[in-house]
mmCIF file of C-alpha atoms in Angstrom:
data_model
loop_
_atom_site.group_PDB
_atom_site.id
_atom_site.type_symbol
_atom_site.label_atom_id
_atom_site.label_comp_id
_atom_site.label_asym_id
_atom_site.label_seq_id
_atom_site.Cartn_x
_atom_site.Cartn_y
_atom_site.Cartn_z
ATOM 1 C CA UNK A 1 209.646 186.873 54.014
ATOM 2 C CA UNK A 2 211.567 184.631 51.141
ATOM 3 C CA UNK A 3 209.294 182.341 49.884
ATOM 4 C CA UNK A 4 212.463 180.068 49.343
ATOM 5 C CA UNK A 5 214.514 179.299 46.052
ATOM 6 C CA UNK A 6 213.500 179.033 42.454
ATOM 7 C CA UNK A 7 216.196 176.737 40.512
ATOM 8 C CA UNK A 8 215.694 177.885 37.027
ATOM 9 C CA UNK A 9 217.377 176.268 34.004
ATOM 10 C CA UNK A 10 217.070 177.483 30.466
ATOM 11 C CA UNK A 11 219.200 180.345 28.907
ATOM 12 C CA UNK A 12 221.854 182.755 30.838
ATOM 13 C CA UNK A 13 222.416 185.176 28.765
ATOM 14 C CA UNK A 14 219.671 187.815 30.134
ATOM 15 C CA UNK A 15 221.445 187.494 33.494
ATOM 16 C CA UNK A 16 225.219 188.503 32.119
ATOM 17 C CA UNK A 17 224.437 191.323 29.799
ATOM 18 C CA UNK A 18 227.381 194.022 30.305
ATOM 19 C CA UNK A 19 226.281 197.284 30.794
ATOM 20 C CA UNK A 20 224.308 199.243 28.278
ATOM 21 C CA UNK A 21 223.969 195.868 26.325
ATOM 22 C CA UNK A 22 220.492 194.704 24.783
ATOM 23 C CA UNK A 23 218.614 191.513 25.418
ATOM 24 C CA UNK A 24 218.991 189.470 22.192
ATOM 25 C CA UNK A 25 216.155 189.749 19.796
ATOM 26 C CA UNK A 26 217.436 186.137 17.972
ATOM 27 C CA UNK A 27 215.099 183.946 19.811
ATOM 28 C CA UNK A 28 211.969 185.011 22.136
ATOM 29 C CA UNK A 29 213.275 182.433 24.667
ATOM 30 C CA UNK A 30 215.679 185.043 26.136
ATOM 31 C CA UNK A 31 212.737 187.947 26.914
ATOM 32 C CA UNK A 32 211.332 185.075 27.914
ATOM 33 C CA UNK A 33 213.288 183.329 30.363
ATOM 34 C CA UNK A 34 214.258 186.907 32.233
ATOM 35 C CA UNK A 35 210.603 187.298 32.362
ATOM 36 C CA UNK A 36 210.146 183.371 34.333
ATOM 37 C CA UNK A 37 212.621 184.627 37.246
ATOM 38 C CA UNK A 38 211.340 188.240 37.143
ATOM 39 C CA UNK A 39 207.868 186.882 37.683
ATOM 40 C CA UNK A 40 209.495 184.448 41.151
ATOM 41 C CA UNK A 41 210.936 187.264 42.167
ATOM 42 C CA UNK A 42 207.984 189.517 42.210
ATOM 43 C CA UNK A 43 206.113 186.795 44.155
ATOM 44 C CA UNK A 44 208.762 186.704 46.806
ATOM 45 C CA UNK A 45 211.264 183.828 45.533
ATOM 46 C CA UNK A 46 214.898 183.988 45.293
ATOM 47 C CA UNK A 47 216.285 182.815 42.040
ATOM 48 C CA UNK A 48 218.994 180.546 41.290
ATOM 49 C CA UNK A 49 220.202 180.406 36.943
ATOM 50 C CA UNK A 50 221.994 177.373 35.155
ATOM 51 C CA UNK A 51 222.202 176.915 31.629
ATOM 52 C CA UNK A 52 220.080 173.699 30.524
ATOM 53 C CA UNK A 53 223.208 172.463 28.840
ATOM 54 C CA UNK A 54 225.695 172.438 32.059
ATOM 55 C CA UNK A 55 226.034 168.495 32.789
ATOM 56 C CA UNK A 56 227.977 169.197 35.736
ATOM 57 C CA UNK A 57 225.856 171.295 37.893
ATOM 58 C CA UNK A 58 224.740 169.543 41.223
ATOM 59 C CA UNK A 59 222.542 171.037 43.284
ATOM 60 C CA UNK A 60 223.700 172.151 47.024
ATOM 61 C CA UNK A 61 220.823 173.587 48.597
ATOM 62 C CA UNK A 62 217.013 173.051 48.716
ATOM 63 C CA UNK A 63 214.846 174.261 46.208
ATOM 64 C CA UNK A 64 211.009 175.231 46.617
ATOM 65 C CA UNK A 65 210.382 174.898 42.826
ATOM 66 C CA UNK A 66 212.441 173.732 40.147
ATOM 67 C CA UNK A 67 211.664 175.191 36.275
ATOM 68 C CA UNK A 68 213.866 174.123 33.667
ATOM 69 C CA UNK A 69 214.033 173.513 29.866
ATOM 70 C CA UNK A 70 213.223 170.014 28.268
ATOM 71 C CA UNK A 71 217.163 169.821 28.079
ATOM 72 C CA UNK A 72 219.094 168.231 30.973
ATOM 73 C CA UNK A 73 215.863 168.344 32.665
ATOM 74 C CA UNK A 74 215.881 164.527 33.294
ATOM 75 C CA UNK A 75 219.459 164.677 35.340
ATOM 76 C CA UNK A 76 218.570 167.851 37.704
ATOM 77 C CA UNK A 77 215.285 166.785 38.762
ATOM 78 C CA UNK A 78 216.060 163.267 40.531
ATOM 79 C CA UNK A 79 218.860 165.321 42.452
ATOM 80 C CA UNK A 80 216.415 167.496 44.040
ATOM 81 C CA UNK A 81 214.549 166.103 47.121
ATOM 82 C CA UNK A 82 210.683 165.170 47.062
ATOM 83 C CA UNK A 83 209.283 168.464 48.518
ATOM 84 C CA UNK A 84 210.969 170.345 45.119
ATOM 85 C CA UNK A 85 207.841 171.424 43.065
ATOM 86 C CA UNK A 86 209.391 170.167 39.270
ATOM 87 C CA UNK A 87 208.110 171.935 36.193
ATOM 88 C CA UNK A 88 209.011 171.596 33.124
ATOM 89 C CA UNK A 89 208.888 174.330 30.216
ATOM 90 C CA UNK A 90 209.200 172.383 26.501
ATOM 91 C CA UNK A 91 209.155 174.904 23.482
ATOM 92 C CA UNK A 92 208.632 171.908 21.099
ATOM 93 C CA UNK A 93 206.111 169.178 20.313
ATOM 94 C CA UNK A 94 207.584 165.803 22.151
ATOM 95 C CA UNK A 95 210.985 164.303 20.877
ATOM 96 C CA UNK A 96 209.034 161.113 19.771
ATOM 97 C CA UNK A 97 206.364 163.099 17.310
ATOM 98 C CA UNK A 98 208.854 165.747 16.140
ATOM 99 C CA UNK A 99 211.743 163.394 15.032
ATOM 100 C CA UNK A 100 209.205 160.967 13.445
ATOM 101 C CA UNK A 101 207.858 163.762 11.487
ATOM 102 C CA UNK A 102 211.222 165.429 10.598
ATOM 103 C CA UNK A 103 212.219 161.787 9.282
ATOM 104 C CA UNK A 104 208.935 161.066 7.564
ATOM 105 C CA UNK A 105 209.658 164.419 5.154
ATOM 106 C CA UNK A 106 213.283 163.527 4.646
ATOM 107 C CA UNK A 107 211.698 160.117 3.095
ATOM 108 C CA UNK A 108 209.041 161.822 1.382
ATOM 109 C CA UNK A 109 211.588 164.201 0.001
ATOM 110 C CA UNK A 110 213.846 161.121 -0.898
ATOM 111 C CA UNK A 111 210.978 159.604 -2.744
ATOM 112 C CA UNK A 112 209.969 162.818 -4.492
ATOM 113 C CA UNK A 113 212.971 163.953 -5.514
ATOM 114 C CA UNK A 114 216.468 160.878 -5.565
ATOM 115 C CA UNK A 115 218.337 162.501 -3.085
ATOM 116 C CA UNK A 116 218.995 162.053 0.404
ATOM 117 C CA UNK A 117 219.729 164.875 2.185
ATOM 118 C CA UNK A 118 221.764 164.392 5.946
ATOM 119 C CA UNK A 119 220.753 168.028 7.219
ATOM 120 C CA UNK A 120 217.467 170.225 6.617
ATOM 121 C CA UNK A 121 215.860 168.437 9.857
ATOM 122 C CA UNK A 122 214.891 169.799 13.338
ATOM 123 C CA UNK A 123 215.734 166.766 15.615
ATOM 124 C CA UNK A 124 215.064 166.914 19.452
ATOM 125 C CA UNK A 125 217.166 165.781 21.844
ATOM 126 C CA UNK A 126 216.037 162.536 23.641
ATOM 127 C CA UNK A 127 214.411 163.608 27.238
ATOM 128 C CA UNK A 128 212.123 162.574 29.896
ATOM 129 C CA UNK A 129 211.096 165.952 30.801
ATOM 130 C CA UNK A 130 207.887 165.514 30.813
ATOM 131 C CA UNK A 131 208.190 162.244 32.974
ATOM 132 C CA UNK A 132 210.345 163.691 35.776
ATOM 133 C CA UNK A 133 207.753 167.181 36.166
ATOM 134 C CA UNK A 134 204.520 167.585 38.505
ATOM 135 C CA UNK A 135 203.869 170.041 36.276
ATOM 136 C CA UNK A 136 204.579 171.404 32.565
ATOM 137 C CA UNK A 137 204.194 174.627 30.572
ATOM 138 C CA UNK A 138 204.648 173.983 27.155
ATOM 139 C CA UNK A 139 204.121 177.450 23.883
ATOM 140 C CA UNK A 140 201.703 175.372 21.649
ATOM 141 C CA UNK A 141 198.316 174.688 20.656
ATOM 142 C CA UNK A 142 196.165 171.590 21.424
ATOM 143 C CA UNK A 143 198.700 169.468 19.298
ATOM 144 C CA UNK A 144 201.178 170.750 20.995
ATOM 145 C CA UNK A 145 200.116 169.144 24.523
ATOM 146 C CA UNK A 146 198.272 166.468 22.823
ATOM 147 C CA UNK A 147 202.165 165.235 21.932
ATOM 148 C CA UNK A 148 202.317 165.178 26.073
ATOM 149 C CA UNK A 149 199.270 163.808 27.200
ATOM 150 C CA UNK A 150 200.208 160.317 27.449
ATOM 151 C CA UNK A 151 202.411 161.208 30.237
ATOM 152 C CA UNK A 152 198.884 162.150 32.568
ATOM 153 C CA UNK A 153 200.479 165.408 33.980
ATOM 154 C CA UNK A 154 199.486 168.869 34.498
ATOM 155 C CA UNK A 155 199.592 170.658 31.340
ATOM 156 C CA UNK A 156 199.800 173.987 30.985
ATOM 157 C CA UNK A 157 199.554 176.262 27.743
ATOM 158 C CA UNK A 158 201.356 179.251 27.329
ATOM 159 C CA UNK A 159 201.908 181.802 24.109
ATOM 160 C CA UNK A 160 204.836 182.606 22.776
ATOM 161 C CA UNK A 161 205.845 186.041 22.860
ATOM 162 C CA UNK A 162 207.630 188.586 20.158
ATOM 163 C CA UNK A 163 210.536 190.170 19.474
ATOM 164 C CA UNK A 164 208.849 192.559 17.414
ATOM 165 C CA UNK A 165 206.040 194.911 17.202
ATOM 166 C CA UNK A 166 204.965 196.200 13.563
ATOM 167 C CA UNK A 167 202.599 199.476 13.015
ATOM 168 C CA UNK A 168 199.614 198.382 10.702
ATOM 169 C CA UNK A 169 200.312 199.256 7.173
ATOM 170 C CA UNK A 170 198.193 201.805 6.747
ATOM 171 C CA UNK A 171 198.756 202.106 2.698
ATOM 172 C CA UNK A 172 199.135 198.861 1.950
ATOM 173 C CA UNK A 173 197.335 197.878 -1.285
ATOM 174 C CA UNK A 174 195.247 194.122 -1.372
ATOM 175 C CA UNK A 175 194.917 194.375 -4.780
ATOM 176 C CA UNK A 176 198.267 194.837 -5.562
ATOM 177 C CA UNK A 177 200.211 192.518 -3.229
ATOM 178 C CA UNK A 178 197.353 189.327 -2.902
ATOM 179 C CA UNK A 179 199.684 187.499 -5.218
ATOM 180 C CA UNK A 180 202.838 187.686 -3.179
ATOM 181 C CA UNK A 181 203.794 185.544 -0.775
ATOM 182 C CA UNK A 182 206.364 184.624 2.035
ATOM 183 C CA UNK A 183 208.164 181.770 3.390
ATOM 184 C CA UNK A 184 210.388 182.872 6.519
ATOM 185 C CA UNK A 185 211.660 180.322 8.769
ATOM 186 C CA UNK A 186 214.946 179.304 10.639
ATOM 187 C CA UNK A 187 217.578 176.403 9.749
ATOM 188 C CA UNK A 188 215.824 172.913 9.132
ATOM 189 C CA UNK A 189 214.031 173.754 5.718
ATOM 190 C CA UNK A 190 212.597 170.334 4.691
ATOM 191 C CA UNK A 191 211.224 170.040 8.776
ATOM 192 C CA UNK A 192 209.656 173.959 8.130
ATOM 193 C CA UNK A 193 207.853 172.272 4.273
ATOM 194 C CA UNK A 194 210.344 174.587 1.902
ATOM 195 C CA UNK A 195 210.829 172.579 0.088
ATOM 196 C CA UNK A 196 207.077 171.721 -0.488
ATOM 197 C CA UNK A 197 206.681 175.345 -1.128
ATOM 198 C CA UNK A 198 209.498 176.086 -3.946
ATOM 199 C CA UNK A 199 207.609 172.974 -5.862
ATOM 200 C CA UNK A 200 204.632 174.470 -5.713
ATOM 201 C CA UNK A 201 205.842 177.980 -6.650
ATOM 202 C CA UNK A 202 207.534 176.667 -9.091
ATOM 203 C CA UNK A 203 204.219 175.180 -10.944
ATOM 204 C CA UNK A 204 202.556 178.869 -10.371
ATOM 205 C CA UNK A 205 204.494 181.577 -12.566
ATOM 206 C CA UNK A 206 201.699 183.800 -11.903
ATOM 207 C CA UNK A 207 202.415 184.521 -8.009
ATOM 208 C CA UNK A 208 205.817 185.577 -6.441
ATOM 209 C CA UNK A 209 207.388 183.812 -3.858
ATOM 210 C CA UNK A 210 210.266 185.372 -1.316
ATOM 211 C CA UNK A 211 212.061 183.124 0.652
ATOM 212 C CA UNK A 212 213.516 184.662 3.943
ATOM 213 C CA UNK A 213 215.894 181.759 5.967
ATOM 214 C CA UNK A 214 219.508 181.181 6.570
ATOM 215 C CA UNK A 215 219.908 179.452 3.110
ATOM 216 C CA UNK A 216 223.872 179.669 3.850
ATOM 217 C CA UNK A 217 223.575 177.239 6.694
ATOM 218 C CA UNK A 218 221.881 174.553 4.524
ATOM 219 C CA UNK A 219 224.200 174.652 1.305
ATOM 220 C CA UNK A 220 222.952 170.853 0.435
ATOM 221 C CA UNK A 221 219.257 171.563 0.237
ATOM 222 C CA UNK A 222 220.662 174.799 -1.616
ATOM 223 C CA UNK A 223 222.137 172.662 -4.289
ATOM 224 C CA UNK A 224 219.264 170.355 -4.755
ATOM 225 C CA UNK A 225 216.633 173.312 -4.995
ATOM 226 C CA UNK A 226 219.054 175.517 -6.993
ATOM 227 C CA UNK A 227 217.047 175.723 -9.906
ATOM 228 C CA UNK A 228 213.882 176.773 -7.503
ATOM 229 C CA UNK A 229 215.926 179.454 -5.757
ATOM 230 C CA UNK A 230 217.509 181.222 -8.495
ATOM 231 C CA UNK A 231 216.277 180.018 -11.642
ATOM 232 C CA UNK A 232 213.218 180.626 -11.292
ATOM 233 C CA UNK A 233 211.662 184.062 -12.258
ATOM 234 C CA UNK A 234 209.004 184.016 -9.615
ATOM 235 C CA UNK A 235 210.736 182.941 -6.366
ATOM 236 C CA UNK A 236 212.701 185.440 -4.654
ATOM 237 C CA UNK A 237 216.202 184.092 -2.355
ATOM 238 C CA UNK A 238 216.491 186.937 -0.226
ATOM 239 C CA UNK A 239 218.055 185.015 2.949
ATOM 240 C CA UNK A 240 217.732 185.346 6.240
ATOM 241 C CA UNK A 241 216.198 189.226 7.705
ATOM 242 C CA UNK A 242 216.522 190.383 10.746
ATOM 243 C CA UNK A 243 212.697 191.352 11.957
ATOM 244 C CA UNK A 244 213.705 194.441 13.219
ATOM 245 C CA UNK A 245 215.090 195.823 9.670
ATOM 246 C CA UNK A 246 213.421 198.105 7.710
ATOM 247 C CA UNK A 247 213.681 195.230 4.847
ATOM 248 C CA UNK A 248 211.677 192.746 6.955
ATOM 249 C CA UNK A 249 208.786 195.893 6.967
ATOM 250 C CA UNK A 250 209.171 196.059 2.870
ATOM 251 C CA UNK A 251 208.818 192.630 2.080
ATOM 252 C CA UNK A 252 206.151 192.048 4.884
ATOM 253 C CA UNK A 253 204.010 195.160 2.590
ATOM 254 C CA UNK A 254 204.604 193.576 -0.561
ATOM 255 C CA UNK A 255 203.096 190.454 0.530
ATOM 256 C CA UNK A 256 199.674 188.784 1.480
ATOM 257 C CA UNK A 257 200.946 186.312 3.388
ATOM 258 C CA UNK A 258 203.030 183.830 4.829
ATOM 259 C CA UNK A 259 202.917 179.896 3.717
ATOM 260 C CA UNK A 260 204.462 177.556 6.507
ATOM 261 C CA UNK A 261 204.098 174.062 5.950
ATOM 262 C CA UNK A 262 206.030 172.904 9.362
ATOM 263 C CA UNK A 263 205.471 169.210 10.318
ATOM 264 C CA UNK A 264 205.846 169.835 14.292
ATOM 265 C CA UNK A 265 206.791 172.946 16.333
ATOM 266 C CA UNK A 266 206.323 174.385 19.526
ATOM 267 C CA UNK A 267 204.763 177.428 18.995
ATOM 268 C CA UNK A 268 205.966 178.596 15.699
ATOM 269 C CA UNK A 269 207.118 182.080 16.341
ATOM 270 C CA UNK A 270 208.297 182.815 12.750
ATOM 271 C CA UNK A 271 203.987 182.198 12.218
ATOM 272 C CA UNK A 272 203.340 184.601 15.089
ATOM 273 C CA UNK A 273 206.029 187.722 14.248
ATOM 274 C CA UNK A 274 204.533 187.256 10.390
ATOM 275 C CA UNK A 275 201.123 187.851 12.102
ATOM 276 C CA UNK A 276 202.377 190.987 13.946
ATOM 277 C CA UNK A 277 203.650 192.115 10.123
ATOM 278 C CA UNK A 278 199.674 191.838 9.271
ATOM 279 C CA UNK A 279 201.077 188.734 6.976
ATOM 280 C CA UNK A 280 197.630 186.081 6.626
ATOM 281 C CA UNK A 281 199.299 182.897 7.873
ATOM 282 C CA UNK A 282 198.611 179.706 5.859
ATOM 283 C CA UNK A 283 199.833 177.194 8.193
ATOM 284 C CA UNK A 284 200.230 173.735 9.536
ATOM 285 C CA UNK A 285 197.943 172.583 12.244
ATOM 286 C CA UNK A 286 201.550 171.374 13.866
ATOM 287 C CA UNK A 287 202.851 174.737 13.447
ATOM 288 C CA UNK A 288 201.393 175.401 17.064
ATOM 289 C CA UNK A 289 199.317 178.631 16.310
ATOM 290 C CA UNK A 290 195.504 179.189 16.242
ATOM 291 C CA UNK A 291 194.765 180.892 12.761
ATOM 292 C CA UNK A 292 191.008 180.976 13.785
ATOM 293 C CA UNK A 293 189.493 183.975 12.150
ATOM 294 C CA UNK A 294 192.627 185.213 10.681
ATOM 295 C CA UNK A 295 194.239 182.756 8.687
ATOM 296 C CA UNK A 296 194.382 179.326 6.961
ATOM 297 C CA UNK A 297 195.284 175.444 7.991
ATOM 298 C CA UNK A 298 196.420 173.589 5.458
ATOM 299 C CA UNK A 299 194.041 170.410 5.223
ATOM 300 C CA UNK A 300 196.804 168.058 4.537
ATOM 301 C CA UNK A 301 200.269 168.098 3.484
ATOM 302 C CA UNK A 302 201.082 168.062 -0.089
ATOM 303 C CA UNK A 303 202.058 170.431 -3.278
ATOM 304 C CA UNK A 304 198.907 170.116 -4.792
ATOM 305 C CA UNK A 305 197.034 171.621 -1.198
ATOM 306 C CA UNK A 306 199.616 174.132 -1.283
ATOM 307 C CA UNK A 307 198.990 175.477 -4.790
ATOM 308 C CA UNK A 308 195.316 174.775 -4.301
ATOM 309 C CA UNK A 309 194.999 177.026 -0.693
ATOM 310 C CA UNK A 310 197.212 179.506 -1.977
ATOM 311 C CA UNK A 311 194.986 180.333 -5.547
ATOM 312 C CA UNK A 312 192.131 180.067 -2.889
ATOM 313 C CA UNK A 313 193.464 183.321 -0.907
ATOM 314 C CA UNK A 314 194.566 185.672 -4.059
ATOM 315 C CA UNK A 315 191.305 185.213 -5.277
ATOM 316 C CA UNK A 316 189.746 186.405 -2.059
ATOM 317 C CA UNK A 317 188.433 189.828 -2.845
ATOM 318 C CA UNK A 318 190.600 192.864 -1.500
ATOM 319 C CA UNK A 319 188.205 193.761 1.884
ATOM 320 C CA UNK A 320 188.083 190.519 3.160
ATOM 321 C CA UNK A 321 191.753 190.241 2.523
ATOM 322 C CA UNK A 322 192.029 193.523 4.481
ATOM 323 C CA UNK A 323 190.123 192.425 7.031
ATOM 324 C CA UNK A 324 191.663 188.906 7.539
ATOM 325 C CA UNK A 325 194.821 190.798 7.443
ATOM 326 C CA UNK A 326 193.596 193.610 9.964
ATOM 327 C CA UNK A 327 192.414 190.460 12.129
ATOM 328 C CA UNK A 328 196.230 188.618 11.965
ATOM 329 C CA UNK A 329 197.498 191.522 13.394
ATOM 330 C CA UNK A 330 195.633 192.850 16.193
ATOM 331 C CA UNK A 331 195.277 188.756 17.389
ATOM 332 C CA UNK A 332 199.328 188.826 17.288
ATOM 333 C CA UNK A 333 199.298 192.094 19.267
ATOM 334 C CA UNK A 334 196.541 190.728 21.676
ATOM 335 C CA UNK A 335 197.745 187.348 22.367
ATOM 336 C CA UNK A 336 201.951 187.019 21.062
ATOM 337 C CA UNK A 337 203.057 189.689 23.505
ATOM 338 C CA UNK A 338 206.173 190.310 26.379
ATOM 339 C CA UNK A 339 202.768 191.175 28.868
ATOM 340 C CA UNK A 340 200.663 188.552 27.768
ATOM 341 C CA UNK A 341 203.794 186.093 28.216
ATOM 342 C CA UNK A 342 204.086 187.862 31.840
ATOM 343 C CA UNK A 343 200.207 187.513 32.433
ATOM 344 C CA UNK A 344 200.021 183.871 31.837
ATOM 345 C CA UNK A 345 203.146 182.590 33.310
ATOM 346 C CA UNK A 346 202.571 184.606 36.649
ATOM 347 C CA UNK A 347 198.973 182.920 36.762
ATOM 348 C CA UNK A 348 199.802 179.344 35.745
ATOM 349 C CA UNK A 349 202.171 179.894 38.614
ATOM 350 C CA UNK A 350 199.551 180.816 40.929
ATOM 351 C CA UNK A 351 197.521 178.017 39.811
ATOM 352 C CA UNK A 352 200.139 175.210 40.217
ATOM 353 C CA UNK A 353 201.284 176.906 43.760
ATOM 354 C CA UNK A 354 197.148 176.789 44.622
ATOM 355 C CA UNK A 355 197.368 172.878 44.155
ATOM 356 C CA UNK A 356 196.682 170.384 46.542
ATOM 357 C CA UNK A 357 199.804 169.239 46.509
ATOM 358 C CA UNK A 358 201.382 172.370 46.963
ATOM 359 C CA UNK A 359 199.726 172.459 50.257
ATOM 360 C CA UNK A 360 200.802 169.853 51.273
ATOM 361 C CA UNK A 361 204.428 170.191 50.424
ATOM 362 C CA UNK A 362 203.630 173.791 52.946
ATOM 363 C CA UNK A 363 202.486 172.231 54.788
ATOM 364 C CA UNK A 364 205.477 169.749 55.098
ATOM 365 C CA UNK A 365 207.813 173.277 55.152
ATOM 366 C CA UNK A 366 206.336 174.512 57.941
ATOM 367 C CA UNK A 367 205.943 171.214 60.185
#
C-alpha cells in the first residue's frame, strides 16, 4: 500500500539520464539527490521531481512529505496544505553567516592588498528555508546547524558523500612529500582563503604549493595574484582536476596535505574527497568537517597561522604523518560514503516519520 507522495525538489538530472549515460561526478548533490527518492521509494512512497529553480511549478495534488533544497523552498511550501510534512535539505551554512563572511574577506582582502575585487565570493541566495520546514537536514558540522539554530527547528546532520574512492598509497614516501602541499577548491577563491594561502606560500620558498581550482573562471583574482601563481618558484597553477584522473592520484602522492582556509561551507566536500586521497586536511572550523584525530583546525584566520600550522605539520616526524594520513583516509571511507549517505538519510527519515507530530498528521489521514 502507497504510503502517499514525496514532492522532492533539488536537482533533475539523475532522473533524465539517456540510456547508457553516467550520473555526473561534478557535484555529490546528484548521487545524492537520486539516493533521497530511492530511499521514499524503498519505504513505500511515490515520488514526484522539480528542479529547485522552476518558479512556476504549482502543486496539484497532496503531498505526504515535501523535501526540497534551500532554493525556492520558501514559495512551494506555503502552497502545500498543513498535513504536508516540510523538510528542508540546505548544503550551506545560513545565507546571513555565509554572505557576511564572504564580504568580511573581500574587505580584508581590500585592506590587505588596494584592490577590490567584484567576483571571488560564494553568495547565497536569500531564503526562508529554514523558517517554512518542520524539519531540516543540513551536510555540516556543529557550525553548520549552529548557523540554524535560531530558527528552534528540528535539525538534522547528515555527511556528505563522494564522488570518489582512492586506494591507500601504499608507496608513498612521508619524508619525501611532508613539504608539499595542496589547495583544491571550486570557483569563489577569496570565500575558499586562496588567497590567504598564495601569501603565505609565497613567504615560505622552502615548501611547494599546487593550486588545483578553475583559475579560468576567476581571471580578476588571476591578475591580482599573478605574481603568486606563476612567478613564484614554489607555487604550482595546475587548474582545475577532475578527481577521477589519474593526475588528481599524482598530485594527491606528492603531497602531505591539503590547506583550506574556507570562511563558511556546508560540508566542504573538496576537504572530504582530499581525505579519501589520504591528503591531512588543515582546515577551517567553518569548512564543515570534523578533522578530529586526523587533521588540523586552523586556530584563527590569518597568514601568519597559516605559515605557522603548516611548518608545524612538515616537521611532524614521518610515522605520525603516516598515521595521521592512514587515519584521514579510512575516516573519509567510513563516514564520506554513497552508503553512509543512504544509512543516515533513510534513518533521519524514520526518525522524523516516528514524531509526534507525524502521528498525528496519520492520524488526521486516516480519520
Amino acid at each position: 500500500m502507497s504510503q502517499g507522495t514525496v514532492l522532492l525538489s533539488w536537482v533533475i538530472d539523475p532522473f533524465v539520464l539517456k540510456p547508457g549515460e553516467s550520473m555526473p561526478d561534478s557535484h555529490t548533490q546528484y548521487q545524492d539527490c537520486a539516493q533521497v527518492a530511492r530511499t521514499f521509494l524503498e519505504l513505500g512512497f511515490a515520488v514526484g521531481v522539480i528542479d529547485s529553480h522552476n518558479r512556476t511549478f504549482r502543486p496539484t495534488k497532496s503531498y505526504a512529505l515535501f523535501i526540497g533544497h534551500r532554493i525556492n523552498f520558501d514559495r512551494i511550501a506555503p502552497l502545500l496544505k498543513s498535513e504536508c510534512i516540510k523538510i528542508a535539505f540546505l548544503d550551506t551554512a545560513h545565507w546571513v553567516f555565509n554572505n557576511h563572511a564572504t564580504y568580511l574577506r573581500k574587505l580584508q582582502l581590500q585592506q590587505r592588498k588596494g584592490v577590490t575585487l567584484t567576483g571571488s565570493h560564494r553568495l547565497v541566495e536569500h531564503n526562508l528555508a529554514i523558517e517554512h520546514a518542520d524539519y531540516a537536514v543540513a551536510y555540516g558540522n556543529q557550525f553548520t546547524l549552529s548557523t540554524y539554530r535560531y530558527a528552534n527547528k528540528p535539525l538534522f546532520p547528515i555527511h556528505i558523500s563522494s564522488c570518489v574512492q582512492v586506494p591507500w598509497p601504499e608507496h608513498k614516501e612521508y619524508d619525501t612529500c611532508r613539504t608539499h602541499f595542496l589547495w583544491f577548491g571550486t570557483h569563489g577563491f577569496v570565500h575558499k582563503g586562496l588567497d590567504w594561502v598564495l601569501e603565505a606560500f609565497a613567504q615560505m620558498p622552502e615548501y611547494q604549493l599546487y593550486v588545483c581550482g578553475p583559475l579560468e573562471r576567476e581571471m580578476d583574482f588571476v591578475r591580482v595574484y599573478y605574481r603568486e601563481l606563476f612567478q613564484t618558484p614554489n607555487i604550482h597553477a595546475v587548474g582545475w582536476v577532475d578527481v577521477n584522473s589519474s593526475k588528481f592520484i599524482e598530485i594527491a602522492n606528492r603531497c602531505i596535505g591539503l590547506v583550506y582556509p574556507s570562511c563558511a561551507e556546508g560540508q566542504a566536500g573538496c576537504v572530504t574527497t582530499c581525505m579519501h586521497a589520504a591528503l591531512i586536511p588543515m582546515s577551517s572550523y567553518e569548512s564543515g568537517v570534523d578533522v578530529n584525530n586526523c587533521g588540523f583546525v586552523l586556530k584563527d584566520y590569518s597568514i601568519m597561522t597559516i605559515i605557522h600550522m603548516v611548518q608545524e605539520i612538515s616537521h611532524l616526524p614521518a610515522n605520525i604523518l603516516g598515521d595521521l594520513s592512514r587515519n584521514a583516509w579510512e575516516h573519509a571511507r567510513a563516514t564520506h560514503t554513497r552508503e553512509r549517505f543512504a544509512k543516515e538519510f533513510k534513518n533521519i527519515i524514520l526518525t522524523i516519520l516516528g514524531e509526534p507530530r507525524c502521528k498525528e498528521i496519520e492520524r488526521s489521514r486516516a480519520a
